[in-house]
Tab-separated table of C-alpha atoms in Angstrom:
chain	number	residue	atom	x	y	z
X	1	MET	CA	119.257	-41.163	194.000
X	2	ASP	CA	122.689	-43.029	193.968
X	3	LYS	CA	125.856	-41.329	194.734
X	4	GLN	CA	127.027	-40.927	191.337
X	5	LYS	CA	123.767	-39.255	190.153
X	6	GLU	CA	123.820	-37.061	193.240
X	7	GLN	CA	127.187	-35.967	192.496
X	8	TYR	CA	126.104	-35.229	189.039
X	9	TYR	CA	123.174	-33.171	190.249
X	10	LYS	CA	125.141	-31.174	192.619
X	11	SER	CA	127.545	-30.225	189.844
X	12	GLU	CA	124.441	-29.297	187.681
X	13	ILE	CA	123.336	-27.005	190.507
X	14	GLU	CA	126.646	-25.368	190.709
X	15	ARG	CA	126.820	-24.905	186.940
X	16	VAL	CA	123.446	-23.192	186.638
X	17	ILE	CA	124.362	-20.938	189.607
X	18	GLU	CA	127.707	-20.049	187.930
X	19	LYS	CA	126.196	-19.386	184.630
X	20	GLY	CA	123.829	-16.787	186.103
X	21	PRO	CA	122.390	-14.200	185.737
X	22	PHE	CA	121.447	-14.826	189.274
X	23	HIS	CA	124.214	-15.704	191.741
X	24	ALA	CA	124.253	-17.045	195.434
X	25	ASP	CA	124.435	-13.693	197.073
X	26	TRP	CA	121.842	-11.198	198.114
X	27	SER	CA	123.196	-8.325	195.889
X	28	SER	CA	122.353	-10.434	192.901
X	29	LEU	CA	119.082	-11.994	194.276
X	30	THR	CA	117.667	-8.533	195.039
X	31	GLN	CA	117.688	-7.871	191.280
X	32	MET	CA	114.737	-10.104	190.795
X	33	ALA	CA	111.163	-8.933	189.849
X	34	PRO	CA	108.084	-10.475	191.281
X	35	PRO	CA	106.053	-11.790	188.503
X	36	ALA	CA	103.498	-9.803	186.710
X	37	TRP	CA	100.791	-12.362	186.730
X	38	PHE	CA	101.233	-12.442	190.743
X	39	ALA	CA	100.286	-8.652	190.857
X	40	LYS	CA	97.345	-9.103	188.687
X	41	GLY	CA	96.140	-12.423	190.157
X	42	LYS	CA	95.318	-11.459	193.673
X	43	PHE	CA	93.759	-14.511	194.952
X	44	GLY	CA	95.289	-18.024	195.370
X	45	ILE	CA	94.511	-21.429	196.897
X	46	PHE	CA	96.964	-23.327	199.356
X	47	ILE	CA	96.300	-26.943	199.989
X	48	HIS	CA	97.379	-29.077	203.028
X	49	TRP	CA	96.974	-32.588	202.344
X	50	GLY	CA	98.713	-35.551	203.394
X	51	LEU	CA	99.223	-38.602	205.987
X	52	TYR	CA	97.780	-36.090	208.736
X	53	SER	CA	94.509	-35.970	206.844
X	54	ILE	CA	94.124	-39.634	208.090
X	55	PRO	CA	93.812	-39.255	211.711
X	56	ALA	CA	92.175	-35.799	210.997
X	57	HIS	CA	92.733	-34.772	214.755
X	58	ALA	CA	93.658	-31.555	216.263
X	59	ASN	CA	95.824	-30.165	213.205
X	60	GLU	CA	98.479	-30.826	210.712
X	61	TRP	CA	101.343	-31.151	213.375
X	62	TYR	CA	99.819	-34.526	214.516
X	63	SER	CA	103.032	-36.354	213.410
X	64	ARG	CA	105.070	-34.299	216.000
X	65	ASN	CA	102.410	-34.019	218.792
X	66	MET	CA	101.679	-37.734	218.713
X	67	TYR	CA	105.206	-38.377	220.115
X	68	ILE	CA	105.034	-35.847	222.915
X	69	GLN	CA	103.726	-37.239	226.182
X	70	GLU	CA	102.368	-34.066	227.618
X	71	LYS	CA	100.207	-33.521	224.309
X	72	GLU	CA	96.549	-34.467	223.855
X	73	GLU	CA	97.506	-35.979	220.639
X	74	TRP	CA	99.713	-38.532	222.404
X	75	GLU	CA	96.772	-40.078	224.451
X	76	TYR	CA	94.548	-39.652	221.607
X	77	HIS	CA	96.785	-41.716	219.504
X	78	ARG	CA	97.152	-44.550	221.960
X	79	LYS	CA	93.482	-44.828	222.512
X	80	THR	CA	92.543	-44.803	218.711
X	81	PHE	CA	95.395	-46.611	217.015
X	82	GLY	CA	97.465	-48.232	219.777
X	83	GLU	CA	100.781	-47.341	221.416
X	84	GLN	CA	103.403	-45.512	219.339
X	85	LYS	CA	105.732	-48.470	219.374
X	86	GLU	CA	103.108	-50.734	217.795
X	87	PHE	CA	101.410	-48.127	215.611
X	88	GLY	CA	103.709	-45.303	214.542
X	89	TYR	CA	103.188	-42.445	212.202
X	90	LYS	CA	104.682	-44.463	209.166
X	91	ASP	CA	101.699	-46.781	209.725
X	92	PHE	CA	99.285	-44.144	208.128
X	93	ILE	CA	101.180	-44.516	204.803
X	94	PRO	CA	99.219	-47.576	203.665
X	95	MET	CA	95.764	-46.256	204.915
X	96	PHE	CA	96.421	-43.150	202.683
X	97	GLN	CA	94.717	-44.364	199.335
X	98	ALA	CA	93.322	-41.133	198.161
X	99	GLU	CA	90.586	-43.173	196.536
X	100	LYS	CA	88.359	-40.210	195.701
X	101	PHE	CA	90.986	-37.890	194.478
X	102	ASP	CA	89.946	-36.089	191.490
X	103	PRO	CA	92.555	-33.253	190.520
X	104	ASP	CA	90.185	-31.993	187.684
X	105	GLU	CA	87.342	-31.556	190.107
X	106	TRP	CA	89.649	-29.687	192.408
X	107	ALA	CA	90.849	-27.297	189.832
X	108	LYS	CA	87.421	-26.438	188.597
X	109	LEU	CA	86.359	-25.837	192.032
X	110	PHE	CA	89.271	-23.454	192.698
X	111	ARG	CA	89.033	-21.716	189.491
X	112	GLU	CA	85.154	-21.138	190.196
X	113	ALA	CA	86.253	-19.659	193.544
X	114	GLY	CA	88.077	-17.030	191.705
X	115	ALA	CA	91.713	-18.316	192.242
X	116	LYS	CA	94.317	-17.432	189.705
X	117	TYR	CA	96.964	-19.699	191.063
X	118	VAL	CA	97.231	-22.796	193.353
X	119	PHE	CA	99.793	-23.993	195.888
X	120	PRO	CA	99.717	-27.728	196.876
X	121	VAL	CA	102.001	-28.456	199.741
X	122	ALA	CA	104.779	-30.911	198.408
X	123	GLU	CA	106.165	-32.011	201.596
X	124	HIS	CA	105.134	-30.921	204.882
X	125	HIS	CA	107.144	-31.237	208.148
X	126	ASP	CA	106.282	-34.862	208.516
X	127	GLY	CA	108.672	-35.749	205.522
X	128	PHE	CA	106.169	-37.594	203.260
X	129	GLN	CA	106.586	-36.472	199.728
X	130	MET	CA	103.437	-35.808	197.654
X	131	TYR	CA	105.393	-36.274	194.580
X	132	GLN	CA	107.543	-38.678	192.581
X	133	SER	CA	111.096	-38.527	193.944
X	134	GLU	CA	114.461	-40.281	193.502
X	135	LEU	CA	115.583	-39.142	196.877
X	136	SER	CA	113.413	-41.141	199.149
X	137	LYS	CA	110.964	-44.039	198.468
X	138	PHE	CA	108.663	-42.404	201.247
X	139	ASN	CA	106.563	-40.824	198.726
X	140	ALA	CA	103.055	-40.692	197.196
X	141	TYR	CA	104.070	-42.329	193.902
X	142	GLU	CA	105.728	-45.262	195.364
X	143	MET	CA	103.812	-45.779	198.623
X	144	GLY	CA	100.048	-45.030	199.795
X	145	PRO	CA	98.065	-43.977	196.841
X	146	LYS	CA	100.957	-44.602	194.374
X	147	ARG	CA	100.178	-41.479	192.310
X	148	ASP	CA	102.191	-38.512	191.598
X	149	ILE	CA	99.870	-36.163	193.388
X	150	LEU	CA	101.765	-33.012	192.557
X	151	GLY	CA	102.052	-33.674	189.093
X	152	GLU	CA	98.531	-34.654	188.578
X	153	LEU	CA	97.358	-31.491	190.139
X	154	LYS	CA	99.828	-29.273	188.107
X	155	GLU	CA	98.513	-30.694	184.858
X	156	SER	CA	94.734	-30.094	186.157
X	157	ILE	CA	95.557	-26.552	187.599
X	158	GLU	CA	97.354	-25.433	184.241
X	159	LYS	CA	94.286	-26.967	182.245
X	160	GLU	CA	92.103	-24.464	184.084
X	161	ASN	CA	94.470	-21.716	183.181
X	162	MET	CA	95.660	-21.202	186.869
X	163	MET	CA	99.230	-20.730	187.686
X	164	PHE	CA	100.865	-23.874	189.278
X	165	CYS	CA	103.042	-23.229	192.489
X	166	THR	CA	104.065	-25.449	195.414
X	167	SER	CA	105.662	-25.257	198.950
X	168	SER	CA	108.271	-27.157	200.836
X	169	HIS	CA	108.154	-27.466	204.596
X	170	ARG	CA	111.086	-29.838	204.740
X	171	ALA	CA	113.453	-27.508	206.779
X	172	GLU	CA	111.378	-28.372	209.977
X	173	HIS	CA	111.838	-32.193	209.559
X	174	TRP	CA	115.251	-31.882	210.956
X	175	PHE	CA	113.540	-32.017	214.459
X	176	PHE	CA	109.824	-32.554	213.768
X	177	MET	CA	110.019	-36.372	214.716
X	178	GLY	CA	112.718	-36.164	217.327
X	179	HIS	CA	110.332	-36.414	220.252
X	180	GLY	CA	109.723	-40.031	219.340
X	181	LYS	CA	113.377	-41.025	220.722
X	182	GLU	CA	112.440	-39.619	224.267
X	183	PHE	CA	110.420	-43.019	224.990
X	184	GLY	CA	109.573	-46.416	223.427
X	185	SER	CA	108.337	-45.512	220.058
X	186	ASP	CA	108.832	-46.790	216.509
X	187	ILE	CA	111.260	-43.850	215.972
X	188	GLU	CA	114.506	-45.157	216.933
X	189	GLU	CA	118.086	-45.605	215.700
X	190	PRO	CA	119.831	-46.678	213.367
X	191	MET	CA	118.388	-44.179	210.761
X	192	LYS	CA	120.072	-43.108	207.459
X	193	ARG	CA	119.383	-40.500	204.867
X	194	GLY	CA	116.373	-41.292	202.683
X	195	ASP	CA	114.486	-43.010	205.836
X	196	PHE	CA	111.227	-41.596	206.599
X	197	TYR	CA	111.911	-40.384	210.189
X	198	TRP	CA	115.648	-39.182	209.563
X	199	PRO	CA	117.165	-37.205	211.159
X	200	ALA	CA	114.651	-36.901	214.149
X	201	MET	CA	116.884	-34.447	216.127
X	202	PRO	CA	116.241	-32.997	219.498
X	203	GLU	CA	113.938	-29.994	218.975
X	204	PRO	CA	115.709	-26.640	219.299
X	205	ASP	CA	114.436	-23.279	220.698
X	206	ASN	CA	112.690	-22.022	217.687
X	207	GLN	CA	113.089	-18.356	218.939
X	208	ASP	CA	116.703	-18.800	218.781
X	209	LEU	CA	117.820	-18.695	215.119
X	210	GLN	CA	121.274	-19.666	216.023
X	211	SER	CA	120.470	-22.525	218.356
X	212	GLU	CA	121.983	-25.990	218.536
X	213	PRO	CA	122.113	-28.424	217.220
X	214	TYR	CA	122.620	-27.034	213.853
X	215	PRO	CA	121.240	-29.069	210.915
X	216	SER	CA	124.303	-30.966	209.463
X	217	GLU	CA	125.670	-30.562	206.178
X	218	GLU	CA	124.238	-33.875	205.170
X	219	PHE	CA	120.548	-32.756	205.831
X	220	LEU	CA	121.221	-29.212	204.278
X	221	ASP	CA	122.478	-31.155	201.118
X	222	ASP	CA	119.322	-33.310	201.274
X	223	TRP	CA	117.243	-30.309	201.702
X	224	LEU	CA	118.729	-28.426	198.588
X	225	LEU	CA	118.473	-31.628	196.338
X	226	ARG	CA	114.809	-32.291	197.333
X	227	THR	CA	113.837	-28.731	196.607
X	228	CYS	CA	115.808	-28.635	193.328
X	229	GLU	CA	114.188	-31.955	192.241
X	230	ILE	CA	110.622	-30.247	192.748
X	231	ILE	CA	111.854	-27.305	190.640
X	232	ASP	CA	113.155	-29.338	187.666
X	233	ARG	CA	110.288	-31.998	187.627
X	234	TYR	CA	107.463	-29.606	188.078
X	235	LYS	CA	108.554	-26.104	187.097
X	236	PRO	CA	106.357	-24.118	189.817
X	237	SER	CA	105.706	-20.441	189.138
X	238	LEU	CA	106.214	-19.718	192.880
X	239	LEU	CA	107.924	-21.565	195.658
X	240	TYR	CA	106.759	-20.930	199.331
X	241	PHE	CA	108.964	-21.853	202.442
X	242	ASP	CA	107.635	-22.266	205.804
X	243	TRP	CA	109.019	-20.635	209.065
X	244	TRP	CA	112.163	-22.348	210.340
X	245	ILE	CA	114.061	-21.776	206.938
X	246	GLN	CA	115.225	-18.417	208.723
X	247	HIS	CA	117.456	-20.289	210.792
X	248	GLU	CA	121.194	-19.282	210.402
X	249	ALA	CA	122.349	-22.627	209.296
X	250	PHE	CA	120.161	-22.438	206.160
X	251	LYS	CA	121.482	-19.053	204.761
X	252	GLU	CA	124.090	-20.387	202.376
X	253	SER	CA	121.848	-23.306	201.115
X	254	LEU	CA	118.968	-20.970	200.655
X	255	LYS	CA	120.890	-18.317	198.560
X	256	LYS	CA	122.147	-21.225	196.221
X	257	LEU	CA	118.486	-22.415	195.941
X	258	ALA	CA	117.241	-19.056	195.130
X	259	SER	CA	119.809	-18.502	192.534
X	260	TYR	CA	119.207	-21.825	191.002
X	261	TYR	CA	115.386	-21.431	190.769
X	262	TYR	CA	115.682	-17.816	189.297
X	263	ASN	CA	118.142	-19.068	186.767
X	264	ARG	CA	115.948	-22.020	185.790
X	265	GLY	CA	113.066	-19.429	185.527
X	266	LYS	CA	115.287	-17.536	182.998
X	267	GLU	CA	115.940	-20.733	181.127
X	268	TRP	CA	112.353	-21.625	180.721
X	269	ASN	CA	111.235	-17.863	180.031
X	270	GLN	CA	109.013	-18.358	183.153
X	271	GLU	CA	108.451	-15.603	185.728
X	272	VAL	CA	109.199	-17.088	189.269
X	273	ALA	CA	109.493	-15.965	192.714
X	274	ILE	CA	110.072	-17.412	196.247
X	275	CYS	CA	107.709	-16.462	199.103
X	276	TYR	CA	109.238	-16.334	202.521
X	277	LYS	CA	108.462	-15.487	206.089
X	278	HIS	CA	110.290	-13.990	209.038
X	279	ASP	CA	113.047	-12.267	206.955
X	280	ALA	CA	114.384	-15.607	206.013
X	281	MET	CA	115.547	-13.881	202.606
X	282	MET	CA	116.990	-10.418	202.213
X	283	PHE	CA	114.297	-7.921	201.464
X	284	GLY	CA	113.613	-7.712	197.650
X	285	SER	CA	114.879	-11.214	196.898
X	286	GLY	CA	111.457	-12.710	197.034
X	287	ILE	CA	107.977	-11.858	198.161
X	288	VAL	CA	106.996	-11.104	201.846
X	289	GLU	CA	104.743	-13.380	203.557
X	290	VAL	CA	102.372	-12.848	206.634
X	291	GLU	CA	100.984	-15.774	208.169
X	292	ARG	CA	97.250	-15.624	209.215
X	293	GLY	CA	97.617	-11.736	209.410
X	294	LYS	CA	98.205	-8.745	207.189
X	295	LEU	CA	100.080	-5.578	206.956
X	296	SER	CA	98.000	-2.543	208.196
X	297	GLU	CA	99.228	0.046	205.671
X	298	ALA	CA	99.477	0.099	201.934
X	299	LYS	CA	103.160	-0.869	200.776
X	300	PRO	CA	104.980	-0.058	197.631
X	301	TYR	CA	106.105	-3.664	197.358
X	302	LEU	CA	104.007	-6.788	196.543
X	303	TRP	CA	103.195	-8.837	199.542
X	304	GLN	CA	100.968	-11.889	200.608
X	305	THR	CA	98.919	-13.148	203.388
X	306	ASP	CA	98.676	-16.902	203.755
X	307	THR	CA	95.831	-17.893	205.760
X	308	ALA	CA	93.181	-20.774	206.098
X	309	ILE	CA	89.592	-21.344	205.702
X	310	ALA	CA	89.573	-22.527	209.294
X	311	ASN	CA	91.023	-20.828	212.448
X	312	ASN	CA	92.182	-23.863	214.230
X	313	SER	CA	93.924	-25.988	211.547
X	314	TRP	CA	95.685	-26.041	207.951
X	315	CYS	CA	94.515	-29.661	207.374
X	316	TYR	CA	90.981	-31.377	207.431
X	317	THR	CA	90.041	-32.293	210.836
X	318	ASP	CA	86.541	-33.346	212.273
X	319	THR	CA	86.607	-30.184	214.612
X	320	LEU	CA	87.269	-27.313	212.226
X	321	GLU	CA	86.291	-23.916	213.299
X	322	TYR	CA	85.247	-22.192	209.938
X	323	LYS	CA	85.514	-18.573	209.256
X	324	THR	CA	82.607	-16.967	207.274
X	325	SER	CA	82.815	-16.275	203.413
X	326	ARG	CA	82.084	-12.672	204.534
X	327	GLN	CA	84.874	-12.653	207.093
X	328	ILE	CA	87.409	-13.921	204.398
X	329	ILE	CA	86.162	-11.381	201.469
X	330	ARG	CA	86.364	-8.559	203.774
X	331	ASN	CA	89.828	-9.434	204.883
X	332	PHE	CA	90.612	-9.888	201.184
X	333	VAL	CA	89.464	-6.517	200.219
X	334	ASP	CA	91.475	-4.913	202.899
X	335	ILE	CA	94.588	-6.829	201.774
X	336	ILE	CA	94.455	-6.143	197.895
X	337	SER	CA	93.787	-2.284	198.848
X	338	LYS	CA	97.317	-2.181	200.530
X	339	ASN	CA	99.139	-4.107	197.744
X	340	GLY	CA	98.886	-7.614	198.910
X	341	ASN	CA	97.508	-10.979	197.812
X	342	MET	CA	95.609	-13.483	199.659
X	343	LEU	CA	96.627	-17.268	199.634
X	344	LEU	CA	93.674	-19.262	201.228
X	345	ASN	CA	94.184	-22.613	202.371
X	346	VAL	CA	91.719	-25.560	202.090
X	347	GLY	CA	92.238	-29.101	203.733
X	348	PRO	CA	90.946	-32.041	201.673
X	349	LYS	CA	89.944	-35.371	203.522
X	350	ALA	CA	92.160	-38.376	203.468
X	351	ASP	CA	90.003	-40.057	200.522
X	352	GLY	CA	90.714	-36.896	198.253
X	353	THR	CA	87.397	-35.177	198.776
X	354	ILE	CA	86.917	-31.668	199.475
X	355	PRO	CA	84.665	-31.073	202.475
X	356	GLU	CA	81.156	-29.680	201.936
X	357	ASP	CA	81.700	-26.627	204.141
X	358	ASP	CA	85.011	-25.736	202.240
X	359	LYS	CA	83.104	-25.916	198.920
X	360	LYS	CA	80.251	-23.863	200.187
X	361	ILE	CA	82.442	-21.136	201.333
X	362	LEU	CA	84.668	-21.204	198.166
X	363	LYS	CA	81.493	-20.893	195.846
X	364	GLU	CA	80.389	-18.036	198.028
X	365	ILE	CA	83.598	-16.324	197.651
X	366	GLY	CA	83.745	-17.291	193.809
X	367	ALA	CA	80.294	-15.576	193.297
X	368	TRP	CA	81.486	-12.388	194.961
X	369	MET	CA	84.659	-12.486	192.819
X	370	HIS	CA	83.059	-12.728	189.596
X	371	GLN	CA	80.548	-9.976	190.508
X	372	ASN	CA	83.354	-7.588	191.194
X	373	ALA	CA	86.244	-9.041	189.157
X	374	GLU	CA	87.044	-5.860	187.264
X	375	ALA	CA	87.888	-4.089	190.638
X	376	ILE	CA	90.118	-6.960	191.694
X	377	TYR	CA	92.097	-8.573	188.947
X	378	GLY	CA	94.738	-6.500	187.467
X	379	SER	CA	94.062	-3.520	189.715
X	380	ARG	CA	96.509	-1.518	191.652
X	381	PRO	CA	96.445	0.375	194.960
X	382	TRP	CA	94.911	3.750	194.432
X	383	ARG	CA	96.730	6.880	196.158
X	384	LYS	CA	94.728	6.152	199.226
X	385	SER	CA	94.090	2.650	200.369
X	386	GLU	CA	91.391	3.299	202.791
X	387	GLU	CA	89.072	5.720	204.531
X	388	GLY	CA	87.029	5.335	207.760
X	389	THR	CA	87.323	4.753	211.496
X	390	THR	CA	88.241	1.077	211.755
X	391	LYS	CA	91.738	0.242	212.361
X	392	GLU	CA	93.096	-2.866	211.185
X	393	GLN	CA	95.474	-5.018	213.425
X	394	GLN	CA	99.032	-5.516	211.945
X	395	GLY	CA	100.836	-8.821	212.166
X	396	GLN	CA	100.781	-12.519	212.316
X	397	PHE	CA	97.946	-14.485	213.697
X	398	THR	CA	95.601	-11.337	213.767
X	399	ASP	CA	92.874	-12.768	211.533
X	400	GLN	CA	91.093	-15.145	213.856
X	401	GLN	CA	88.248	-12.637	214.785
X	402	GLU	CA	86.065	-11.065	212.335
X	403	VAL	CA	86.643	-7.301	212.017
X	404	GLU	CA	83.368	-5.117	212.671
X	405	TYR	CA	83.138	-2.503	210.137
X	406	THR	CA	81.118	0.555	209.821
X	407	LYS	CA	79.362	2.387	206.742
X	408	GLU	CA	82.278	4.853	206.753
X	409	ASP	CA	84.903	2.045	206.176
X	410	ILE	CA	85.884	2.166	202.426
X	411	ARG	CA	88.776	0.410	200.776
X	412	PHE	CA	90.086	1.392	197.242
X	413	THR	CA	91.744	0.065	194.269
X	414	ALA	CA	92.188	1.514	190.767
X	415	ARG	CA	92.089	0.195	187.300
X	416	GLY	CA	92.210	2.033	183.802
X	417	ASP	CA	90.118	5.081	184.169
X	418	CYS	CA	88.127	3.824	187.194
X	419	ILE	CA	88.583	4.094	190.972
X	420	TYR	CA	86.832	1.449	192.912
X	421	ALA	CA	85.449	2.125	196.454
X	422	PHE	CA	84.672	-1.197	198.379
X	423	VAL	CA	81.999	-0.093	200.830
X	424	MET	CA	82.772	-2.734	203.744
X	425	LYS	CA	79.363	-2.360	205.277
X	426	TYR	CA	76.890	-1.099	202.865
X	427	PRO	CA	74.095	1.092	204.730
X	428	GLU	CA	70.411	-0.148	204.717
X	429	ASP	CA	69.267	3.370	203.525
X	430	GLY	CA	71.605	3.254	200.663
X	431	LYS	CA	73.464	6.470	201.358
X	432	VAL	CA	77.180	6.487	201.013
X	433	THR	CA	79.707	9.348	201.258
X	434	ILE	CA	83.162	8.728	199.826
X	435	ARG	CA	85.180	11.413	201.666
X	436	SER	CA	88.371	10.826	199.703
X	437	LEU	CA	86.620	12.026	196.449
X	438	ALA	CA	85.605	15.378	197.920
X	439	ASN	CA	85.957	18.722	196.165
X	440	SER	CA	89.196	20.035	197.619
X	441	LYS	CA	89.249	23.657	198.877
X	442	ASP	CA	92.905	23.915	198.340
X	443	GLN	CA	94.337	23.015	194.719
X	444	ASN	CA	97.812	22.662	196.318
X	445	VAL	CA	96.590	19.757	198.519
X	446	PRO	CA	97.498	16.600	196.995
X	447	GLU	CA	93.804	15.126	197.163
X	448	PHE	CA	91.366	14.109	194.504
X	449	HIS	CA	90.951	16.772	191.882
X	450	GLY	CA	89.656	14.483	188.918
X	451	LEU	CA	86.398	15.123	187.166
X	452	ILE	CA	83.739	12.139	187.452
X	453	LYS	CA	82.320	10.750	184.292
X	454	SER	CA	80.092	8.109	185.719
X	455	VAL	CA	79.208	6.349	189.000
X	456	SER	CA	77.854	2.697	189.254
X	457	VAL	CA	77.589	-0.061	191.534
X	458	LEU	CA	79.083	-3.495	190.192
X	459	GLY	CA	76.470	-6.181	190.078
X	460	TYR	CA	73.541	-3.934	189.940
X	461	ASP	CA	71.558	-2.204	187.083
X	462	GLU	CA	70.435	0.604	189.133
X	463	LYS	CA	72.106	4.013	188.403
X	464	PRO	CA	72.984	5.777	191.529
X	465	VAL	CA	72.117	9.324	192.210
X	466	TYR	CA	75.129	11.148	193.179
X	467	HIS	CA	76.561	14.699	193.734
X	468	LYS	CA	79.982	15.999	195.035
X	469	ASP	CA	80.926	18.788	197.357
X	470	HIS	CA	83.478	19.589	199.979
X	471	GLU	CA	82.618	16.688	202.117
X	472	GLY	CA	82.871	14.085	199.627
X	473	LEU	CA	81.152	12.028	196.676
X	474	HIS	CA	77.476	11.372	197.976
X	475	ILE	CA	75.870	8.323	196.597
X	476	GLN	CA	72.124	7.363	196.820
X	477	THR	CA	70.894	3.827	195.838
X	478	GLY	CA	67.617	2.340	196.424
X	479	THR	CA	67.955	-1.489	195.436
X	480	VAL	CA	71.521	-2.248	196.566
X	481	ASN	CA	71.338	-4.606	199.380
X	482	SER	CA	74.253	-6.872	200.583
X	483	ASN	CA	76.143	-8.119	203.735
X	484	LEU	CA	79.280	-8.407	201.728
X	485	PRO	CA	81.414	-5.453	200.583
X	486	VAL	CA	79.802	-3.536	197.675
X	487	VAL	CA	81.950	-1.997	195.035
X	488	VAL	CA	81.090	1.504	193.683
X	489	ARG	CA	82.708	2.090	190.402
X	490	VAL	CA	83.854	5.805	189.791
X	491	GLN	CA	84.911	6.385	186.185
X	492	ILE	CA	87.129	9.431	185.843
X	493	CYS	CA	87.111	11.766	182.608
């Protein structure tokens, strides 16, 4: 983008912010409302795909770690591709051909998995843009596959009636390639804005949100323009920002970006929102994210877990440690009972194919979603989110181990005239007691006092035998058998 065009775009950003109704301050931005479709959709797919999918080694931070001499990736890179001076990260670009990439095939798979929205990463920390851009030639439209990956995915995702969303991890690029300057590598001065490795600054203490060196005004301008370019070119229904965006230096730029995006949403008559982590934004100005974890109690506000199908990487590698579909489904059930959504990441191979293990897990999730759809999509948390003895662990990076549930562990949602009880571990003898639906001995206690019209089990023709007393709603089935959560549908008069 030439200087004259850049100045025009900056003035256009200011014009949109000034016009409103959202302005670049938290008082204004906290007037936003999360999209209604997001509350109903519950389940989305995240996609980490880029140059890091070519070495397919360790994880998506390969571009940083291959330049750190203490890291295993540094030595691996030298043995596999050559010394960093001769073969740097930029040299993966011509190798990235995406020759088998079929966006329609991806979108059909994600829809089959039960997803209602999809989040391809537009630009990761490595700085390679997976979309057509006027701000740098280092993008997939001009280099590598020479395709507008993001644009093609948007078209295919929307064709399958899912919402198109995207994420930018550009903020971390301020320092992500900086270690390459510490020894003789291909990351060296002079560099200018628009160059692939620019600015490659020393890595700060990422626990210090006021640490030096601050991102420069030039970098912050570039970040704002890149993100606004994504907004205007692709009109995503949600934006997601990764972790370093909470640094003090980004606050003013982030408020500008949020007001610009929310105002554009109003212009388009489109519900939009920003997903953020670590209190990067003021509470109420976007959707709270929890990475690889969750909130342990039901919340009055919408939130989202972003997690991955594998425990040890967001991108494809040849050493992925996969979760089971049961682990993912159980985690999903607990999340939606507490007013959350799940964003589940998959990592395609460099050639554009989805790994067979990912496909298998997604199809297993999709079969369960289809069977229990009425208890999921468009549902709301019930007055109680759970019962049972198993306590959920709260916080980030807490979903690595599968939780062991008992037959007493039940999660709830509600929709229309029905309460849905998800039995997390269905007993072999078919005997279930839902204690939250007991006859209350005291009419003044705010427990369940409704009249039950019918009881059924989603996905099964059998009509359960049931009765209700002061201990709970007792259900007996004979044919129900599953190692996945089983949903008991309780219709209320």
